[in-house]
Coordinates of C-alpha atoms in Angstrom, one line a residue:
M1 CA 8.5 -4.3 8.0
K2 CA 5.3 -4.0 6.1
K3 CA 4.2 -1.3 3.7
L4 CA 1.1 -0.9 1.5
I5 CA 0.1 1.9 -0.8
I6 CA -3.7 2.6 -0.8
L7 CA -4.6 4.6 -3.9
G8 CA -6.8 7.5 -3.3
L9 CA -6.2 7.5 0.5
L10 CA -3.4 9.9 1.5
F11 CA -1.6 9.3 4.7
C12 CA -2.0 12.2 7.2
V13 CA -0.6 13.0 10.7
N14 CA -3.9 13.0 12.5
Y15 CA -7.7 12.7 12.0
T16 CA -8.8 13.7 8.4
A17 CA -12.0 13.8 6.5
L18 CA -11.1 12.3 3.1
A19 CA -14.4 12.6 1.3
Q20 CA -18.1 13.1 2.2
G21 CA -18.9 10.3 4.6
T22 CA -15.3 8.8 4.6
Y23 CA -13.1 9.4 7.7
K24 CA -9.7 8.3 8.6
R25 CA -7.4 8.4 11.7
V26 CA -3.7 7.5 11.8
L27 CA -2.2 6.4 15.1
K28 CA 0.3 4.1 16.7
L29 CA -0.9 0.8 18.2
M30 CA 0.9 -2.4 18.9
G31 CA 4.2 -0.5 18.3
S32 CA 3.2 0.1 14.7
R33 CA 1.3 2.6 12.5
F34 CA -2.4 1.9 12.1
D35 CA -4.6 3.7 9.6
I36 CA -8.3 3.2 10.4
T37 CA -10.8 4.4 7.7
V38 CA -14.6 4.2 8.1
I39 CA -17.8 5.2 6.3
A40 CA -19.9 7.4 8.6
T41 CA -22.6 10.0 8.5
N42 CA -20.5 12.6 10.4
S43 CA -17.3 13.1 12.3
I44 CA -18.9 12.4 15.7
E45 CA -20.1 9.0 14.5
A46 CA -16.8 8.3 12.9
N47 CA -14.9 9.1 16.1
T48 CA -17.1 6.6 18.0
Y49 CA -16.5 3.9 15.4
I50 CA -12.7 4.5 15.3
D51 CA -12.5 4.6 19.1
T52 CA -14.3 1.2 19.2
A53 CA -11.7 -0.2 16.8
V54 CA -8.8 1.2 18.9
S55 CA -10.2 -0.3 22.1
E56 CA -10.5 -3.7 20.4
I57 CA -6.9 -3.6 19.0
S58 CA -5.6 -2.5 22.4
R59 CA -7.5 -5.5 24.0
I60 CA -5.8 -7.9 21.6
E61 CA -2.4 -6.4 22.2
K62 CA -2.8 -7.1 26.0
L63 CA -3.7 -10.6 25.2
I64 CA -0.9 -11.5 22.9
S65 CA 2.0 -9.3 23.9
S66 CA 5.1 -11.0 25.0
W67 CA 6.5 -7.7 26.3
D68 CA 3.7 -7.2 28.8
K69 CA 4.7 -9.4 31.8
N70 CA 1.0 -9.6 32.8
S71 CA -0.2 -11.0 29.5
Q72 CA -1.3 -14.7 29.1
T73 CA 1.4 -15.0 26.4
S74 CA 4.1 -14.0 28.9
E75 CA 2.7 -16.5 31.4
I76 CA 3.0 -19.3 28.9
N77 CA 6.6 -18.3 28.1
R78 CA 7.5 -18.1 31.8
N79 CA 6.3 -21.6 32.4
A80 CA 8.0 -23.2 29.5
G81 CA 9.3 -26.6 30.6
I82 CA 7.5 -26.3 33.9
K83 CA 3.8 -26.6 33.6
P84 CA 0.8 -25.9 31.3
V85 CA -0.9 -22.5 31.5
T86 CA -4.7 -22.2 31.1
V87 CA -5.6 -19.3 28.8
D88 CA -8.7 -17.6 27.3
K89 CA -10.3 -19.6 24.5
E90 CA -9.6 -16.8 22.1
L91 CA -5.8 -17.1 22.7
F92 CA -6.0 -20.9 22.7
D93 CA -7.8 -20.8 19.3
L94 CA -5.3 -18.3 17.8
I95 CA -2.4 -20.6 18.9
K96 CA -4.2 -23.6 17.5
R97 CA -4.6 -21.9 14.1
A98 CA -1.0 -20.8 14.1
I99 CA 0.1 -24.5 14.6
Q100 CA -2.2 -25.5 11.8
I101 CA -0.5 -23.0 9.5
S102 CA 2.9 -24.3 10.7
K103 CA 1.8 -27.8 9.6
L104 CA 0.5 -26.5 6.3
T105 CA 3.8 -24.7 5.6
E106 CA 6.0 -27.5 7.0
G107 CA 7.4 -25.2 9.6
A108 CA 8.2 -22.2 7.4
F109 CA 5.9 -20.3 9.7
D110 CA 6.3 -21.0 13.4
I111 CA 5.2 -18.9 16.4
S112 CA 7.9 -20.5 18.5
Y113 CA 10.4 -18.5 16.4
A114 CA 10.6 -16.3 19.5
S115 CA 12.8 -19.0 21.1
M116 CA 15.5 -18.2 18.5
D117 CA 18.9 -16.8 19.6
R118 CA 19.4 -13.4 18.1
I119 CA 22.7 -14.0 16.3
W120 CA 21.9 -12.0 13.1
K121 CA 22.1 -8.2 13.2
F122 CA 20.4 -6.0 10.6
D123 CA 21.6 -2.6 11.9
G124 CA 24.8 -2.4 9.8
S125 CA 27.0 -3.8 12.6
M126 CA 27.3 -7.3 11.2
T127 CA 30.4 -8.0 9.1
E128 CA 30.7 -11.7 8.8
M129 CA 28.6 -14.9 8.8
P130 CA 28.0 -16.7 12.1
S131 CA 29.5 -20.2 12.2
E132 CA 27.4 -23.2 11.1
D133 CA 27.4 -24.5 14.7
R134 CA 26.2 -21.2 16.1
I135 CA 23.4 -21.0 13.5
K136 CA 22.3 -24.6 14.2
K137 CA 22.3 -24.0 18.0
S138 CA 20.3 -20.7 17.6
V139 CA 17.1 -22.7 16.6
E140 CA 17.5 -25.6 19.0
K141 CA 14.5 -24.5 21.1
V142 CA 12.3 -23.6 18.1
G143 CA 9.6 -26.1 17.0
Y144 CA 5.9 -25.9 16.8
K145 CA 5.6 -29.6 17.5
N146 CA 6.7 -28.9 21.1
I147 CA 3.7 -26.6 21.7
I148 CA 1.2 -28.9 23.5
L149 CA -2.5 -28.0 23.4
N150 CA -5.1 -29.4 25.8
E151 CA -8.6 -28.9 24.4
D152 CA -10.2 -29.9 27.7
N153 CA -9.0 -26.9 29.7
Y154 CA -7.6 -24.6 27.1
S155 CA -4.1 -25.0 28.4
I156 CA -0.8 -24.4 26.5
Y157 CA 2.5 -26.1 27.4
L158 CA 5.9 -25.4 25.9
K159 CA 7.8 -28.6 26.4
H160 CA 11.3 -27.2 26.8
K161 CA 12.7 -24.5 29.1
G162 CA 13.7 -21.4 27.2
M163 CA 11.0 -21.9 24.6
K164 CA 8.9 -18.9 23.7
I165 CA 6.0 -18.0 21.5
G166 CA 5.5 -14.7 19.8
F167 CA 2.9 -13.2 17.4
G168 CA 5.1 -10.8 15.5
A169 CA 4.2 -12.5 12.2
I170 CA 0.5 -12.9 12.8
G171 CA -0.6 -10.5 15.6
K172 CA -1.3 -7.3 13.6
G173 CA -3.2 -9.3 11.0
Y174 CA -5.3 -10.8 13.7
A175 CA -6.0 -7.4 15.2
A176 CA -7.1 -6.1 11.8
D177 CA -9.5 -9.0 11.4
K178 CA -11.0 -8.5 14.8
A179 CA -11.4 -4.7 14.5
K180 CA -13.1 -5.2 11.1
E181 CA -15.4 -7.9 12.6
L182 CA -16.4 -5.7 15.5
L183 CA -17.1 -2.6 13.3
K184 CA -19.2 -4.6 10.9
K185 CA -21.2 -6.0 13.9
I186 CA -22.0 -2.5 15.1
G187 CA -23.2 -1.4 11.7
V188 CA -20.3 0.3 10.0
E189 CA -21.0 -0.2 6.4
G190 CA -17.5 0.1 5.0
G191 CA -13.9 0.8 5.9
I192 CA -10.3 -0.3 6.0
I193 CA -8.1 -1.4 8.9
N194 CA -4.5 -1.0 7.7
A195 CA -2.0 -2.3 10.4
S196 CA 1.3 -1.3 8.8
G197 CA 0.5 -3.3 5.7
D198 CA -1.8 -5.9 7.2
M199 CA -4.9 -4.6 5.7
N200 CA -8.5 -5.8 5.8
T201 CA -11.5 -4.1 4.0
W202 CA -15.2 -4.4 4.0
G203 CA -18.0 -2.7 2.1
K204 CA -17.3 -0.1 -0.6
Q205 CA -16.3 3.5 -1.0
R206 CA -19.0 6.2 -0.7
S207 CA -19.0 6.3 -4.5
G208 CA -20.1 2.7 -4.6
K209 CA -16.8 1.5 -6.0
D210 CA -14.6 -1.2 -4.5
W211 CA -11.7 -0.1 -2.4
Q212 CA -8.5 -0.3 -4.5
I213 CA -4.9 -0.8 -3.7
G214 CA -1.8 -0.1 -5.7
I215 CA 1.3 -2.1 -5.0
K216 CA 4.7 -0.7 -5.9
N217 CA 7.9 -2.4 -6.7
P218 CA 10.2 -1.5 -3.7
L219 CA 13.1 -1.3 -6.1
N220 CA 11.2 1.2 -8.3
K221 CA 9.0 3.1 -5.9
N222 CA 7.8 5.6 -8.4
K223 CA 5.8 3.1 -10.4
V224 CA 2.7 1.1 -9.4
F225 CA 2.8 -2.3 -11.1
A226 CA -0.4 -3.7 -9.7
L227 CA -3.8 -2.1 -9.2
L228 CA -6.5 -4.3 -7.7
P229 CA -10.0 -3.9 -6.4
I230 CA -10.5 -5.2 -2.9
Y231 CA -13.9 -6.3 -1.6
E232 CA -14.5 -8.0 1.8
S233 CA -11.0 -9.3 1.8
A234 CA -7.5 -8.7 3.1
V235 CA -4.1 -8.1 1.7
V236 CA -0.7 -8.2 3.5
T237 CA 2.5 -6.9 2.0
S238 CA 5.8 -7.8 3.7
G239 CA 9.1 -6.4 2.7
N240 CA 12.7 -6.7 3.6
Y241 CA 14.1 -3.9 1.5
E242 CA 15.0 -1.8 4.5
K243 CA 16.1 -4.5 6.9
F244 CA 18.8 -6.8 5.5
V245 CA 22.5 -7.5 5.6
V246 CA 25.0 -8.2 2.8
L247 CA 27.6 -10.9 3.6
N248 CA 29.9 -12.5 1.1
K249 CA 28.2 -10.5 -1.6
K250 CA 24.8 -12.1 -0.8
R251 CA 21.8 -10.2 0.5
F252 CA 20.1 -11.7 3.6
S253 CA 16.6 -10.7 4.8
H254 CA 15.7 -10.1 8.5
I255 CA 13.0 -12.9 8.0
I256 CA 14.7 -16.0 9.2
D257 CA 13.8 -19.6 8.5
P258 CA 12.8 -21.0 11.9
R259 CA 13.8 -24.5 10.8
T260 CA 17.4 -23.7 9.9
G261 CA 18.4 -20.4 11.5
Y262 CA 19.4 -18.9 8.1
P263 CA 17.9 -15.7 6.8
S264 CA 15.8 -15.8 3.7
S265 CA 17.2 -14.5 0.5
G266 CA 16.2 -13.7 -3.1
I267 CA 12.9 -11.9 -2.3
V268 CA 12.3 -8.3 -1.3
S269 CA 8.5 -8.1 -1.2
V270 CA 5.5 -10.5 -0.9
S271 CA 1.9 -9.5 -1.1
V272 CA -0.8 -12.1 -0.1
F273 CA -4.5 -11.8 -0.8
S274 CA -6.9 -13.7 1.4
V275 CA -10.2 -13.3 3.3
S276 CA -8.2 -13.1 6.5
A277 CA -5.4 -10.7 7.3
E278 CA -4.2 -13.1 10.0
L279 CA -3.8 -15.9 7.4
A280 CA -2.3 -13.6 4.8
D281 CA 0.2 -12.3 7.4
A282 CA 1.4 -15.8 8.2
L283 CA 1.6 -16.8 4.5
A284 CA 3.6 -13.8 3.5
T285 CA 6.2 -14.6 6.0
S286 CA 6.2 -18.3 4.9
I287 CA 6.8 -17.4 1.2
F288 CA 9.9 -15.4 2.1
V289 CA 11.2 -18.6 3.8
M290 CA 10.0 -21.0 1.1
G291 CA 11.5 -19.0 -1.8
I292 CA 9.9 -18.0 -5.1
D293 CA 9.3 -21.3 -6.8
V294 CA 8.1 -23.3 -3.8
G295 CA 6.1 -20.3 -2.5
L296 CA 4.2 -19.8 -5.8
D297 CA 3.6 -23.6 -6.1
F298 CA 2.3 -23.6 -2.6
I299 CA -0.1 -20.6 -3.1
N300 CA -1.4 -22.0 -6.4
Q301 CA -2.6 -25.1 -4.5
L302 CA -4.7 -23.0 -2.1
Q303 CA -8.3 -21.9 -2.6
N304 CA -9.1 -18.2 -2.8
I305 CA -5.5 -17.1 -1.9
E306 CA -3.2 -15.3 -4.3
C307 CA 0.2 -13.6 -4.1
I308 CA 2.6 -11.2 -5.8
I309 CA 6.4 -11.7 -5.2
V310 CA 9.2 -9.2 -6.1
D311 CA 12.7 -10.7 -6.2
D312 CA 15.9 -8.9 -5.4
T313 CA 16.5 -7.9 -9.0
G314 CA 13.1 -6.2 -9.3
K315 CA 11.4 -9.0 -11.2
V316 CA 7.7 -9.6 -10.4
F317 CA 6.0 -13.0 -10.1
Y318 CA 2.3 -13.6 -9.8
S319 CA 0.2 -16.6 -8.6
K320 CA -2.0 -18.1 -11.3
N321 CA -5.3 -16.3 -10.6
I322 CA -4.2 -12.8 -10.0
N323 CA -6.1 -10.3 -12.2
I324 CA -3.9 -7.2 -12.7
K325 CA -5.3 -4.0 -14.2

């Protein structure tokens, strides 16, 4: 679950003109809320721009959806342990980048998490911990090293039967990046693609000022603790403050470590700032799994990437180069 508060842009139920030359539409895509904001000379032009973004996001959903039996992703999963599947270069490259992030995070991020047995429930029905054996068994088919790529024919092979890949932790960020890329290409001078908290921006507001975001502490929602200008960059905020379970007096997140099968704990919100929403999306999930100390140390070693972490007591942690107003 991802939430982001964009200061100055009020959510609405349908198409709204927010200011002269600034237009926004709120709709449901990829099973989530999307807020698409563009700078345009009039509503007709804005509608054309936003329709273009919607078409691009829908195209990406058809490519990466594991729910659509006709998608290339579903074809890969159906043939796990059987044979490689040749896919479009776009999907091949996305999977290749995902594996690179898995290597970088030492498996804290892994698109083969979809192979995991669903033994944890976050709907209030769970009353006791699963056994250690059951938890260990739940991740037996997970492992990015068992995703075999063939650069010669753009084929993907999952080595073991029952393996699956999924893009739940990266797909909306990728869609935000691609929609931004296309709108810039056709001449839209500024805007925001906000895919349920996976947000990418370009250009400036009509006033000439940078877009700004305010980030709230999920345990104190009436107060904004960070106000940052965003220019030609992305920010992704991931939270577990609505999907968790308390067992043995310990709070467990719905974000599960794909290496161990245990839910993450100790963190309620992570915001990652990067040039790419796709990358920020993956890293936000990774930090939940890594924990505060390891996550901050990891981000501090990366170029042009920053993060803000809120722990389960409401304490806020910042990476070293964050500039908070």
